Backbone as JSON, one array per atom type, in Angstrom:
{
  "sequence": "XXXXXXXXXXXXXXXXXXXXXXXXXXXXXXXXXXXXXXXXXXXXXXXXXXXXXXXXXXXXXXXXXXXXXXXXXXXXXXXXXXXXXXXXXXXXXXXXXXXXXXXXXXXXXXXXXXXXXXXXXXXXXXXXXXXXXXXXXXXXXXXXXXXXXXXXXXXXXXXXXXXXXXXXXXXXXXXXXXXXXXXXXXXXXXXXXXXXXXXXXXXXXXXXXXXXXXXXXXXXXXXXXXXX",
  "N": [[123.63, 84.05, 81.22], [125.14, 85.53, 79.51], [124.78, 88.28, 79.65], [126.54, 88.75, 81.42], [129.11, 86.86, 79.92], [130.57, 86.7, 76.98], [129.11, 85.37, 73.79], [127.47, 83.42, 74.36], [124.65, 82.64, 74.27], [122.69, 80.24, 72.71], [124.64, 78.61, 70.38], [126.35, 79.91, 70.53], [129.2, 82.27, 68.6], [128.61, 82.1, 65.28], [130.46, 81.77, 63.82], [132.97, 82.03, 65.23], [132.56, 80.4, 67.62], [131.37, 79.44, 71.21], [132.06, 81.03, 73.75], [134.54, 80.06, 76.09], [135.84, 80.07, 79.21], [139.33, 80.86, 80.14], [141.27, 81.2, 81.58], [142.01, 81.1, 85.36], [140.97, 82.74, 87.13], [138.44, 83.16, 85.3], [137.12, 80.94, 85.38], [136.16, 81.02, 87.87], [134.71, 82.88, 88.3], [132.91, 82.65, 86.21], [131.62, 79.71, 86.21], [130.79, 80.46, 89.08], [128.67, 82.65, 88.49], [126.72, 81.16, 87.09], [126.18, 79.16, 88.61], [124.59, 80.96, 90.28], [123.13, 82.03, 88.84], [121.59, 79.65, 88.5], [120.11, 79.49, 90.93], [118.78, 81.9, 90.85], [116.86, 80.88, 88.44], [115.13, 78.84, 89.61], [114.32, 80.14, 91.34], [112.87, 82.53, 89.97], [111.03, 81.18, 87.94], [108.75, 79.41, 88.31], [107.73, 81.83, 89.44], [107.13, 83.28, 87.52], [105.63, 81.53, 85.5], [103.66, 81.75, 86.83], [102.7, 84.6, 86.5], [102.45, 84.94, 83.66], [100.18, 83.23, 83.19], [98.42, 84.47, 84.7], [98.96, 87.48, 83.03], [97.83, 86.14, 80.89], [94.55, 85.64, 81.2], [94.3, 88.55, 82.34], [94.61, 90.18, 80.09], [92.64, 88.91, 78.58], [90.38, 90.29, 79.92], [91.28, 92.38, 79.94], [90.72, 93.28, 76.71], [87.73, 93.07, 77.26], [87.13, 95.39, 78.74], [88.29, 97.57, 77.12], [86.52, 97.04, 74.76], [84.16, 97.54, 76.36], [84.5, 99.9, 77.64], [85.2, 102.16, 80.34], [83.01, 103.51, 81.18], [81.11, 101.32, 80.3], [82.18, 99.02, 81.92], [81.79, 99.62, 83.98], [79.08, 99.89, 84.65], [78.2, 97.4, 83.92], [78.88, 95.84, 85.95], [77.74, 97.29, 88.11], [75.11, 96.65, 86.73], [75.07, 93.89, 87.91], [75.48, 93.72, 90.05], [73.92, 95.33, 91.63], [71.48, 93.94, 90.64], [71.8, 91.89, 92.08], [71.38, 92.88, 94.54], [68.84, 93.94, 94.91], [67.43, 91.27, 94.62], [68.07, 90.52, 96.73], [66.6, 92.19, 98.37], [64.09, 91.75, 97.6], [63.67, 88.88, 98.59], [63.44, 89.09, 101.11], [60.96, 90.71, 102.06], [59.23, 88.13, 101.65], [57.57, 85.66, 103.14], [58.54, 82.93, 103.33], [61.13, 83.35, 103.54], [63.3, 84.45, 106.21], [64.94, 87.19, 105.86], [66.69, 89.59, 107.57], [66.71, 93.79, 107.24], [68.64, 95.1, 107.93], [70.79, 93.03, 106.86], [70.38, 92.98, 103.99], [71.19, 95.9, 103.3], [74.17, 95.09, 103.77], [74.52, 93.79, 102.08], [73.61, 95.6, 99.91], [75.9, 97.68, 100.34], [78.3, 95.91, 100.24], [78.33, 95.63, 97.46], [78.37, 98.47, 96.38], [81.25, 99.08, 96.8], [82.33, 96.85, 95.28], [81.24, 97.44, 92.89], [82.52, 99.88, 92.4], [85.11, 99.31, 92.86], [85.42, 97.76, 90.38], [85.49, 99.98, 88.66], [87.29, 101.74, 89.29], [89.78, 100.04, 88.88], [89.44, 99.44, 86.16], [89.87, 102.04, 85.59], [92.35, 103.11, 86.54], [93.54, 100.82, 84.82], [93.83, 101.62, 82.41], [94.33, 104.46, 81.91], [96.27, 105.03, 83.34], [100.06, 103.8, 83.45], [102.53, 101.13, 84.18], [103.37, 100.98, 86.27], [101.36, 102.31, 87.93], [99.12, 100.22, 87.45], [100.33, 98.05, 88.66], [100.01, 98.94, 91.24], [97.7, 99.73, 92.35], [95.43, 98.96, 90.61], [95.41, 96.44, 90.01], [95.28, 95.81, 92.93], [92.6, 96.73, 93.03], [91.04, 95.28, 91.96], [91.03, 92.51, 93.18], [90.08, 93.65, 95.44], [87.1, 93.65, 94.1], [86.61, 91.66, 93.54], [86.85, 89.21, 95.95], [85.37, 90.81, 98.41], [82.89, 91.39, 98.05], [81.7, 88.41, 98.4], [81.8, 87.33, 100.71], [81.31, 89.51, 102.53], [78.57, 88.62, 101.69], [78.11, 86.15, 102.83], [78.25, 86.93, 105.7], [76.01, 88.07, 106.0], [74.19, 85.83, 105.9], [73.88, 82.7, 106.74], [73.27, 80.51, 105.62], [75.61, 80.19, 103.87], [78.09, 79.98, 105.48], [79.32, 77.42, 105.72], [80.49, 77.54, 103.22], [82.38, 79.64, 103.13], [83.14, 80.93, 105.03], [83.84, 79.32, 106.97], [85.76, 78.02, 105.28], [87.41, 80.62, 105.63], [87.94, 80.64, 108.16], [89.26, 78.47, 108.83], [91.34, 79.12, 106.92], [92.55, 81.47, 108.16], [93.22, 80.09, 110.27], [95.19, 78.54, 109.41], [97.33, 80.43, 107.95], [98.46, 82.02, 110.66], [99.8, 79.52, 112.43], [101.47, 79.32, 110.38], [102.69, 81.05, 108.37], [102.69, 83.76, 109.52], [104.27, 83.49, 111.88], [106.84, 84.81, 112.1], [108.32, 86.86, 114.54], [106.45, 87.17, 116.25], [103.77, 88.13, 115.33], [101.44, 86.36, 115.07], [100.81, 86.13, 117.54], [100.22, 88.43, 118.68], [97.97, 89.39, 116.77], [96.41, 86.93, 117.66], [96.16, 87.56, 120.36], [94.86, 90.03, 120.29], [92.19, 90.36, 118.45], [89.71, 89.12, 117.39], [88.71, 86.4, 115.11], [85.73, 87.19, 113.64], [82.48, 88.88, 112.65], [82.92, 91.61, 111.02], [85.39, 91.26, 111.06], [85.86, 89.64, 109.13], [85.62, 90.29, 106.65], [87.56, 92.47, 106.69], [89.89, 91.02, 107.28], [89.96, 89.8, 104.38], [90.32, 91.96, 102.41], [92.62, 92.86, 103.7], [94.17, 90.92, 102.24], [93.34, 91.1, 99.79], [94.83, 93.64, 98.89], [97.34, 92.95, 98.89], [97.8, 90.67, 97.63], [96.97, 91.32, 94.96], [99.23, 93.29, 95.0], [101.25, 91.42, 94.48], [99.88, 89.68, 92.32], [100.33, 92.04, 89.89], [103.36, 92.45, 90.17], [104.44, 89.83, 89.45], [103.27, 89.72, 86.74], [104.45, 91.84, 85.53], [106.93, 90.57, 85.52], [106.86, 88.99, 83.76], [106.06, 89.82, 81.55], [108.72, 91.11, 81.19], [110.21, 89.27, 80.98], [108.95, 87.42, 78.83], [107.68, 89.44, 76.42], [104.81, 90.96, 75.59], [103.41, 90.51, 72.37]],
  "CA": [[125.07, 83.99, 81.04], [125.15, 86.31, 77.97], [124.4, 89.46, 79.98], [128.06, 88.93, 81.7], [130.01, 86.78, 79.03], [130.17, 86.95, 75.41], [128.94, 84.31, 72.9], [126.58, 82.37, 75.57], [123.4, 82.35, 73.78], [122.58, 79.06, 71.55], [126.02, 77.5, 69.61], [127.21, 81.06, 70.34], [128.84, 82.58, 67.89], [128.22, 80.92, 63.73], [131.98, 81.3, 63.39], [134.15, 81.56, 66.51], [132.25, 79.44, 68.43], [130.66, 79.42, 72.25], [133.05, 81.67, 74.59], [135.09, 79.52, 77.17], [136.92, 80.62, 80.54], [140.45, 79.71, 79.97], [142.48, 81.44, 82.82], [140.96, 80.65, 86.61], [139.56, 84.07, 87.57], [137.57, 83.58, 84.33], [136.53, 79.51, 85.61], [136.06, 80.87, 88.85], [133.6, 83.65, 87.63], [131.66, 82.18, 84.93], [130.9, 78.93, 87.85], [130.0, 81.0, 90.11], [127.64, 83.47, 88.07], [126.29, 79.97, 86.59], [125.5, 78.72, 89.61], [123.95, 81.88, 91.05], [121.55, 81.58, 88.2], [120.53, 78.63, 88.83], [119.04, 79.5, 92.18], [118.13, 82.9, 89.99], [115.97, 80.43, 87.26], [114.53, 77.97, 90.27], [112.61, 80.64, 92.26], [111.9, 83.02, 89.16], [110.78, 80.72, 86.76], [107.5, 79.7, 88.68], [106.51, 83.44, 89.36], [107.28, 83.96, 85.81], [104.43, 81.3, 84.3], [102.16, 82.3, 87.56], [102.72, 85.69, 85.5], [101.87, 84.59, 82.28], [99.03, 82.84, 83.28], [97.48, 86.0, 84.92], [98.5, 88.25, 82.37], [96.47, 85.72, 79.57], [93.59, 85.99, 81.78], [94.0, 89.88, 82.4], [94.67, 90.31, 78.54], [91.13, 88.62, 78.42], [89.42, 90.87, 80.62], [91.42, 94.54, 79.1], [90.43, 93.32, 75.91], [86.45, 93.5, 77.3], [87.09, 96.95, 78.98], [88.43, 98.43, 75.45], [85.62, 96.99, 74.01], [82.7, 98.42, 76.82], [84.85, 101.46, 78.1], [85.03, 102.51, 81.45], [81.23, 103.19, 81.75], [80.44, 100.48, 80.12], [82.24, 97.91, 82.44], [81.11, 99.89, 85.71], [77.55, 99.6, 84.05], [77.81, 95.95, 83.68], [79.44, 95.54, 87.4], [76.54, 97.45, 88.63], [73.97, 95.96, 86.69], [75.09, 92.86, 88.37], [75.42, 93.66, 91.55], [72.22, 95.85, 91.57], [70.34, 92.82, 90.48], [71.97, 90.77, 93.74], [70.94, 93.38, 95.75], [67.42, 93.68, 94.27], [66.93, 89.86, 94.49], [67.91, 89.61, 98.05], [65.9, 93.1, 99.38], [63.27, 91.35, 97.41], [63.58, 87.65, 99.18], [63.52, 89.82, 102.77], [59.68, 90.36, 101.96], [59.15, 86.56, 101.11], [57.03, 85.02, 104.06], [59.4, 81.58, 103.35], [62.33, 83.69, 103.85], [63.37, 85.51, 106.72], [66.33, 88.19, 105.53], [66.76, 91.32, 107.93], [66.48, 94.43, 106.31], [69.95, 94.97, 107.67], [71.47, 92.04, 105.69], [69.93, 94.01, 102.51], [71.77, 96.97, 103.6], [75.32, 94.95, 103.81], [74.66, 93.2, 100.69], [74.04, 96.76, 98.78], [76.97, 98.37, 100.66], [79.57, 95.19, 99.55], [77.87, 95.6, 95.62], [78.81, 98.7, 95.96], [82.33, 98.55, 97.07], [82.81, 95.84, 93.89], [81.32, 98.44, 91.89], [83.46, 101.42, 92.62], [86.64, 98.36, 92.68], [85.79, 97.75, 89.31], [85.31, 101.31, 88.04], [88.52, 102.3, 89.53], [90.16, 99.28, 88.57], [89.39, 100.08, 84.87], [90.4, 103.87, 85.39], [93.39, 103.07, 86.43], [94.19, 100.3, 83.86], [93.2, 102.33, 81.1], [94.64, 105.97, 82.32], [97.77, 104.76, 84.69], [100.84, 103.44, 83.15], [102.2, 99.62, 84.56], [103.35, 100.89, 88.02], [99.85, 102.4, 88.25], [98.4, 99.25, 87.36], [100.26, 97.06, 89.52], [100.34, 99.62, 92.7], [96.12, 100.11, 91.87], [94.33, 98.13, 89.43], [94.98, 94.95, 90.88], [94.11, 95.68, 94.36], [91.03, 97.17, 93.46], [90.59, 94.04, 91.31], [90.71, 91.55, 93.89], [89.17, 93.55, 96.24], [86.01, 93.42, 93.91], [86.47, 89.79, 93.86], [86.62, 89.02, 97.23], [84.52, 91.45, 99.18], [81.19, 91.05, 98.16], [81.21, 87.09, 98.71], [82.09, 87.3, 102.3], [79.69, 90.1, 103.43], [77.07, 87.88, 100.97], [77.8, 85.03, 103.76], [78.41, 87.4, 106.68], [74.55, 87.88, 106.83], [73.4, 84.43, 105.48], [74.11, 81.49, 107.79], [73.85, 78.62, 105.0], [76.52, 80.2, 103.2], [78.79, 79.62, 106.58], [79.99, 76.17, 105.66], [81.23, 77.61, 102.31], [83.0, 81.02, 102.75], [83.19, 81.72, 106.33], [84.43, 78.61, 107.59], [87.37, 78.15, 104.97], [88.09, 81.15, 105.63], [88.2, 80.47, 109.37], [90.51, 77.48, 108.5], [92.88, 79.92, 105.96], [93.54, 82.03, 108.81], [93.99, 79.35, 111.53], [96.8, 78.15, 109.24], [98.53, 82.09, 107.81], [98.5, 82.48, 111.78], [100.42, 78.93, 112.73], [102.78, 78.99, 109.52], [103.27, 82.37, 107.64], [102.73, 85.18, 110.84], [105.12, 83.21, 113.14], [107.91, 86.12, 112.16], [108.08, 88.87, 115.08], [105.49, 87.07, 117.24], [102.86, 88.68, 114.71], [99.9, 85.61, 115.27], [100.53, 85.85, 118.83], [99.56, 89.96, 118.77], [96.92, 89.08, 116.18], [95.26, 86.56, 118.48], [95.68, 88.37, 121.85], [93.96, 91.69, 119.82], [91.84, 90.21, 117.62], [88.98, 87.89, 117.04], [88.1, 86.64, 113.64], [84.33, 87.26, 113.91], [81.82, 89.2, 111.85], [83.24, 92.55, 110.05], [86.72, 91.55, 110.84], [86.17, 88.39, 108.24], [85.99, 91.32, 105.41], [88.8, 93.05, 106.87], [91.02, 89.67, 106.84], [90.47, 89.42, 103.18], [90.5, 93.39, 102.35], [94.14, 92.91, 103.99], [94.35, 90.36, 101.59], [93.33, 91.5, 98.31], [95.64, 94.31, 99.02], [99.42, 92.44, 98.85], [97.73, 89.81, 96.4], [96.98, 92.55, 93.86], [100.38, 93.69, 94.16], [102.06, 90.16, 93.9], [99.8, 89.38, 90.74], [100.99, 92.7, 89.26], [104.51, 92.16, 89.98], [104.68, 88.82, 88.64], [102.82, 89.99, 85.48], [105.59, 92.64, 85.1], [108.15, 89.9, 85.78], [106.61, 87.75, 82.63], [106.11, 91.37, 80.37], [110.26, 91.49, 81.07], [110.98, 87.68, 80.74], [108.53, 87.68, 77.38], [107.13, 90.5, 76.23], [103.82, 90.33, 74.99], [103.48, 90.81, 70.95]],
  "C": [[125.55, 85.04, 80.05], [125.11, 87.87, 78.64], [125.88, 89.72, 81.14], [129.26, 88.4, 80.63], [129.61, 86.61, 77.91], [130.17, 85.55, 74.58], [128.5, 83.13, 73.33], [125.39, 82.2, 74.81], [123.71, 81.36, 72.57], [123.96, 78.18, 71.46], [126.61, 78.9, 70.18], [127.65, 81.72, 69.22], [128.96, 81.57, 66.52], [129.86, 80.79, 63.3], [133.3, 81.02, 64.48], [134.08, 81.02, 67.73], [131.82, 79.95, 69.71], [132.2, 80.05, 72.84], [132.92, 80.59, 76.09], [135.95, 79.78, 78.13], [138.27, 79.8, 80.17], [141.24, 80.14, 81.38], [141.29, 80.97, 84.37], [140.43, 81.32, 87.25], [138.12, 83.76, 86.59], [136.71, 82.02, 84.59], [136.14, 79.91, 86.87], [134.47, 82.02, 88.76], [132.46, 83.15, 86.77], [131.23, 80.76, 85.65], [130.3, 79.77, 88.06], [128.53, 81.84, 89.77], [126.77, 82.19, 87.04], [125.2, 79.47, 87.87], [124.26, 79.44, 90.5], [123.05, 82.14, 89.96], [120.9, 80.54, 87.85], [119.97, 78.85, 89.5], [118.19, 80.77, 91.29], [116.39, 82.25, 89.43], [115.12, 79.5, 88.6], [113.72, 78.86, 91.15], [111.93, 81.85, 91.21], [111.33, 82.52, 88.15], [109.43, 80.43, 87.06], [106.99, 80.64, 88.77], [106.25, 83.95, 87.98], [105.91, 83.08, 84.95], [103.38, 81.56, 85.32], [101.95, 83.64, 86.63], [102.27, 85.59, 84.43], [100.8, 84.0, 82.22], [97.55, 83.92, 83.58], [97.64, 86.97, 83.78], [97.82, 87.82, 81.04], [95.22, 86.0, 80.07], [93.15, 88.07, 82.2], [93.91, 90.46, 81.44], [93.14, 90.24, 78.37], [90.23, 89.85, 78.71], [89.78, 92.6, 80.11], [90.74, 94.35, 77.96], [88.66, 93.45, 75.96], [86.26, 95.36, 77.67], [87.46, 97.33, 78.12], [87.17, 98.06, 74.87], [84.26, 98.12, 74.51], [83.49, 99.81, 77.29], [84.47, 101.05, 79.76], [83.99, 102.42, 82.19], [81.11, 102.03, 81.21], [80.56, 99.13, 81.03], [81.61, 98.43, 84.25], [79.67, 99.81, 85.16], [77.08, 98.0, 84.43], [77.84, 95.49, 85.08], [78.06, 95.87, 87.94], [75.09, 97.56, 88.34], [73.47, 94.67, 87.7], [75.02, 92.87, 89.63], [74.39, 94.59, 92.12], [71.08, 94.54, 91.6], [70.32, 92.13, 91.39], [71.09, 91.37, 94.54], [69.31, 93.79, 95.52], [66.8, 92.26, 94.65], [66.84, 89.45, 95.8], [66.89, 90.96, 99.32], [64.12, 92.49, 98.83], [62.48, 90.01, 98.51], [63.25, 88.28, 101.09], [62.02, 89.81, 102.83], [59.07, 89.36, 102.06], [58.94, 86.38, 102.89], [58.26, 83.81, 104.54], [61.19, 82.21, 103.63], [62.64, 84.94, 104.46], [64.98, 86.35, 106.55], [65.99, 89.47, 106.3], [67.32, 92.03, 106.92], [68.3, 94.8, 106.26], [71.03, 94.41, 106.6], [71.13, 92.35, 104.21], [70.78, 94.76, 102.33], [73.42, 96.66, 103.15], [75.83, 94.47, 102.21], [74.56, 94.24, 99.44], [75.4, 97.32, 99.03], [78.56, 97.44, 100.33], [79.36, 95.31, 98.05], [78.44, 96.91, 95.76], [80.22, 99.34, 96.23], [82.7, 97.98, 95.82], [82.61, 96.51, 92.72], [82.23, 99.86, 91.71], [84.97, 100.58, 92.8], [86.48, 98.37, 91.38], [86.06, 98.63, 88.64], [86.81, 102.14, 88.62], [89.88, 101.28, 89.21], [90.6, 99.48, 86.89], [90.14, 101.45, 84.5], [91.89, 103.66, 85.18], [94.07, 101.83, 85.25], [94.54, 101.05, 82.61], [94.44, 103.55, 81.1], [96.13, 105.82, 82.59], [98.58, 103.79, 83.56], [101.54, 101.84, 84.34], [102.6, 99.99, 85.87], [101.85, 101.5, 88.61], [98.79, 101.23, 88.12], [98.73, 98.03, 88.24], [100.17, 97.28, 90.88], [98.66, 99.29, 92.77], [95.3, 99.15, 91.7], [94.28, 96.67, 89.94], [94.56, 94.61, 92.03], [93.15, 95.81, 94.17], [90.07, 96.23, 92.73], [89.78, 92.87, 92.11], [89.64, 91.67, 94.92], [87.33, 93.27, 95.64], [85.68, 92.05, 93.87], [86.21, 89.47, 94.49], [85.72, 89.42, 98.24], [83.3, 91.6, 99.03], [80.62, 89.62, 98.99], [81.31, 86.8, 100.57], [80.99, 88.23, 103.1], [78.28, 89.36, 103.2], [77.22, 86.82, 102.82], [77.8, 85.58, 105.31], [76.61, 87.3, 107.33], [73.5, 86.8, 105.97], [73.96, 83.21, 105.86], [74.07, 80.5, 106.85], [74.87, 79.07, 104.25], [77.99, 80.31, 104.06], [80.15, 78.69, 105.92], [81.38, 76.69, 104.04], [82.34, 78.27, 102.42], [83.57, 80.93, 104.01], [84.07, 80.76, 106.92], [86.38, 77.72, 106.9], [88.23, 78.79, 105.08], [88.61, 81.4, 107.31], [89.99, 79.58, 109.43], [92.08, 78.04, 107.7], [93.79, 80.46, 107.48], [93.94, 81.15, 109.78], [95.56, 79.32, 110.79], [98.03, 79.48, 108.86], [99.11, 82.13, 109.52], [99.82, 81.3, 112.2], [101.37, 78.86, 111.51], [103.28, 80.23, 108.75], [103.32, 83.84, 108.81], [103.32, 84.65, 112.01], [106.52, 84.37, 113.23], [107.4, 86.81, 113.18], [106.87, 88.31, 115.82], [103.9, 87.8, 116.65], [101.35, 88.08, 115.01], [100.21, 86.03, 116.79], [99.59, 87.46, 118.81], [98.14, 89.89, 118.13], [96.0, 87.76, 116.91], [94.82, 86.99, 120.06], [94.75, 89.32, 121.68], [92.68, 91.72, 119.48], [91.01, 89.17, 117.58], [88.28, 87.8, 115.47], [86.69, 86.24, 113.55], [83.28, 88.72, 113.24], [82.61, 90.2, 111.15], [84.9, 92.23, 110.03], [87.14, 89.92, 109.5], [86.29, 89.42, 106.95], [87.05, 92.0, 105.61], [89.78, 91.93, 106.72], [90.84, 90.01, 105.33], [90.29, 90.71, 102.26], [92.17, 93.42, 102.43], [94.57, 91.79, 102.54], [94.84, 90.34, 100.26], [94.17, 92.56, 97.71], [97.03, 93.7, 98.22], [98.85, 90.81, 97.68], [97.45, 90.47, 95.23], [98.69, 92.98, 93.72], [101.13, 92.69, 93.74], [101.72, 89.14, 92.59], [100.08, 90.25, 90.22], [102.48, 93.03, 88.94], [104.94, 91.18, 88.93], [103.69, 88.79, 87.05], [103.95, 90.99, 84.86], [106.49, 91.86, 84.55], [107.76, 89.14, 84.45], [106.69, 88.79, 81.85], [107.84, 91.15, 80.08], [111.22, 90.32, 80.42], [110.64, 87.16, 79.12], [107.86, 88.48, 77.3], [106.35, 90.12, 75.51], [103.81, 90.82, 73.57], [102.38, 91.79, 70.77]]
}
């Protein structure tokens, strides 16, 4: 209210008091721009503490990259995901466990994907200013999130029930309730089957427009409170 009429914030002002519409342009105005932030405060006020929630948690995680640096967090990434892929070209040998060498292959080639997400992830946090970080840094965030665990289950059948099949169930429902615009599920199931490499591409598309909608709504909380 304060950013159209004067002496809206708190008691208003300490001596001439809270500013009131007296003529009926000025009751018909100060309603209306009342009302139109209400709907304003009822759909940005949730994106605003989803915002604040992510940027305590992303706070968390800059405050490790300042600490290890650039190399140091692509180091750590691909210690870790070296060691996966070590553990499971190892288990492929293993009499008690049969792993094609293939499924080795997919499981180094999603590690390193997550490693070159994080390492560019970092770059750009670090380097890039906040439209570089929310155009960037968060896609290449999620995608390190996401894209390993799905190729992990792509070529390991007990990890089906976990990964593969919720994510069967996600898209049944995006398809019957969010891609009914424009006949979009219908094109996407005449074209399209969701079946081995296109389960990493579903959530590739994913990590994409959810990277930018947690960097938006981290903006949107930076603007609403600014961090100290």
């Amino acid at each position: 209210m304060e950013l159209v009429f004067p002496r809206q914030r708190g008691r208003g002002h300490s001596v001439m008091g809270k500013w009131k519409p007296e003529t009926l342009p000025q009751k018909i105005g100060y309603n209306g721009w009342s009302i139109l932030g209400l709907f304003g405060l009822l759909l940005l006020y949730p994106l605003t503490v989803i915002g604040l929630a992510t940027r305590y948690y992303a706070a968390k995680l800059d405050s490790t990259r300042t600490r290890l640096g650039i190399v140091g967090v692509t180091g750590v990434a691909l210690l870790g995901w070296g060691l996966l892929t070590v553990a499971w070209g190892a288990m492929s040998y293993m009499e008690q466990v049969d792993i094609p060498i293939d499924s080795v292959l997919a499981v180094a080639a999603a590690s390193a994907v997550a490693t070159v997400s994080t390492a560019l992830a970092a770059t750009c946090t670090k380097v890039g200013g906040r439209a570089v970080t929310v155009i960037f840094a968060y896609p290449f965030a999620m995608t390190a999130l996401f894209l390993p665990p799905v190729v992990a289950a792509l070529v390991t059948p007990s990890l089906h029930p976990y990964i593969l099949d919720p994510s069967y169930e996600f898209a049944a429902w995006a398809l019957d309730n969010v891609l009914t615009v424009g006949g979009v599920n219908d094109y996407l199931r005449s074209n399209y089957q969701l079946e081995g490499a296109a389960y990493a591409a579903m959530w590739l598309g994913i990590s994409i427009p959810l990277g930018w909608f947690l960097g938006v709504v981290v903006a949107l909380a930076n603007l609403v409170r600014p961090s100290q």
